[in-house]
Amino acid sequence: MGSANRKPESFALIDTAVTVSGGLSHIWDTWAIVVAMVASQLRMTAKEASNSFTEIALATIHVVDHDVPDASRAADMVRLSTLDNEELTAELDGASDWLGAPTDELLLAALARTIARTLGEGIVPIDVASERGSLLDAVPVMCVTAAQASATDVLRGVHNALASASERTDDAMSEVYFNYLGQVPESSVPVPVQETPPGLGHALELRVYRTQGLVHVDWWYDTSYFEPYTIEELAEQFPRALYEMTTDALPAV
């Protein structure tokens, strides 16, 4: 009798174990499905984030503080000058010789890095004038931080952009004008060229020239488009960006 009673109990115990095991199996199967779904979504999110990051880096951006001129202030070109620096001049000349890179390319690469750090990452069309020839129209300069491109990459990008740029063919005006005058006399008649206010209509002009053996940098900006603190930040970041180009960039292979 006792043995007969224990047999159904054994079967009941086995059935319970099977039921529990089946339940656990169902739970693990469900968990596996959930994990797979979450992992798939996480991978997609990472991919989307990467694509979004690239799109931001490649998008054409505006650099002005006001897309429409501030009506509360009259349009006026104001100059913010930086102090002459013997060390910066020596760095620029030494890097130009070692890298085999023209001075204007090093300066333009430094401007690109400065814009990225101060105003944001993206492509900025820049009108370029230098000793190499006529005004180049809307050169697409990629402005990115060190997280996206090394100093070598930025310098190479500037070189390629200048090599494929064209002379001005229409009346369109870029917001930014890079103007490398090269060597200029200490004085000229009637007004020294380095002190002549811009007259082409750009919102911002970076004017670089040499006088008395030193490189001098002036930031001319339209006060109806820019706040003074923006230009002050650009002027502060530019020497740092130039030092990065002169010390971190490697010669072209």
PDB file of N, CA and C in Angstrom, residues 83-94 210-216 243:
ATOM      1  N   LEU A  83      49.060  90.638 -30.729  1.00  0.00           N
ATOM      2  CA  LEU A  83      50.418  91.137 -30.559  1.00  0.00           C
ATOM      3  C   LEU A  83      51.393  90.352 -31.429  1.00  0.00           C
ATOM      4  N   ASP A  84      52.388  91.064 -31.970  1.00  0.00           N
ATOM      5  CA  ASP A  84      53.445  90.385 -32.718  1.00  0.00           C
ATOM      6  C   ASP A  84      54.157  89.401 -31.795  1.00  0.00           C
ATOM      7  N   ASN A  85      54.510  88.254 -32.352  1.00  0.00           N
ATOM      8  CA  ASN A  85      55.095  87.207 -31.533  1.00  0.00           C
ATOM      9  C   ASN A  85      56.270  86.580 -32.273  1.00  0.00           C
ATOM     10  N   GLU A  86      57.485  86.767 -31.750  1.00  0.00           N
ATOM     11  CA  GLU A  86      58.676  86.221 -32.399  1.00  0.00           C
ATOM     12  C   GLU A  86      58.654  84.693 -32.402  1.00  0.00           C
ATOM     13  N   GLU A  87      58.180  84.099 -31.303  1.00  0.00           N
ATOM     14  CA  GLU A  87      58.148  82.638 -31.213  1.00  0.00           C
ATOM     15  C   GLU A  87      57.190  82.049 -32.239  1.00  0.00           C
ATOM     16  N   LEU A  88      56.027  82.677 -32.384  1.00  0.00           N
ATOM     17  CA  LEU A  88      55.046  82.188 -33.352  1.00  0.00           C
ATOM     18  C   LEU A  88      55.580  82.312 -34.774  1.00  0.00           C
ATOM     19  N   THR A  89      56.263  83.411 -35.062  1.00  0.00           N
ATOM     20  CA  THR A  89      56.854  83.604 -36.386  1.00  0.00           C
ATOM     21  C   THR A  89      57.899  82.537 -36.674  1.00  0.00           C
ATOM     22  N   ALA A  90      58.747  82.247 -35.684  1.00  0.00           N
ATOM     23  CA  ALA A  90      59.783  81.227 -35.853  1.00  0.00           C
ATOM     24  C   ALA A  90      59.163  79.846 -36.054  1.00  0.00           C
ATOM     25  N   GLU A  91      58.101  79.544 -35.299  1.00  0.00           N
ATOM     26  CA  GLU A  91      57.406  78.264 -35.445  1.00  0.00           C
ATOM     27  C   GLU A  91      56.839  78.120 -36.854  1.00  0.00           C
ATOM     28  N   LEU A  92      56.216  79.178 -37.343  1.00  0.00           N
ATOM     29  CA  LEU A  92      55.592  79.141 -38.664  1.00  0.00           C
ATOM     30  C   LEU A  92      56.631  78.943 -39.760  1.00  0.00           C
ATOM     31  N   ASP A  93      57.729  79.688 -39.687  1.00  0.00           N
ATOM     32  CA  ASP A  93      58.770  79.576 -40.707  1.00  0.00           C
ATOM     33  C   ASP A  93      59.455  78.214 -40.657  1.00  0.00           C
ATOM     34  N   GLY A  94      59.728  77.735 -39.435  1.00  0.00           N
ATOM     35  CA  GLY A  94      60.378  76.435 -39.296  1.00  0.00           C
ATOM     36  C   GLY A  94      59.504  75.305 -39.806  1.00  0.00           C
ATOM     37  N   ARG A 210      53.353  90.217 -42.891  1.00  0.00           N
ATOM     38  CA  ARG A 210      54.651  90.331 -42.234  1.00  0.00           C
ATOM     39  C   ARG A 210      55.129  91.778 -42.307  1.00  0.00           C
ATOM     40  N   THR A 211      55.618  92.239 -41.200  1.00  0.00           N
ATOM     41  CA  THR A 211      56.240  93.554 -41.170  1.00  0.00           C
ATOM     42  C   THR A 211      57.324  93.544 -40.106  1.00  0.00           C
ATOM     43  N   GLN A 212      58.460  94.119 -40.424  1.00  0.00           N
ATOM     44  CA  GLN A 212      59.618  94.120 -39.528  1.00  0.00           C
ATOM     45  C   GLN A 212      60.011  92.697 -39.116  1.00  0.00           C
ATOM     46  N   GLY A 213      59.829  91.762 -40.035  1.00  0.00           N
ATOM     47  CA  GLY A 213      60.259  90.391 -39.793  1.00  0.00           C
ATOM     48  C   GLY A 213      59.321  89.551 -38.954  1.00  0.00           C
ATOM     49  N   LEU A 214      58.181  90.101 -38.537  1.00  0.00           N
ATOM     50  CA  LEU A 214      57.252  89.361 -37.683  1.00  0.00           C
ATOM     51  C   LEU A 214      55.903  89.169 -38.371  1.00  0.00           C
ATOM     52  N   VAL A 215      55.254  88.054 -38.046  1.00  0.00           N
ATOM     53  CA  VAL A 215      53.914  87.783 -38.559  1.00  0.00           C
ATOM     54  C   VAL A 215      52.901  88.506 -37.678  1.00  0.00           C
ATOM     55  N   HIS A 216      51.987  89.208 -38.319  1.00  0.00           N
ATOM     56  CA  HIS A 216      50.956  89.954 -37.598  1.00  0.00           C
ATOM     57  C   HIS A 216      49.589  89.458 -38.048  1.00  0.00           C
ATOM     58  N   TYR A 243      50.073  76.590 -33.399  1.00  0.00           N
ATOM     59  CA  TYR A 243      51.116  75.790 -32.758  1.00  0.00           C
ATOM     60  C   TYR A 243      50.856  74.298 -32.977  1.00  0.00           C
TER      61      TYR A 243
END
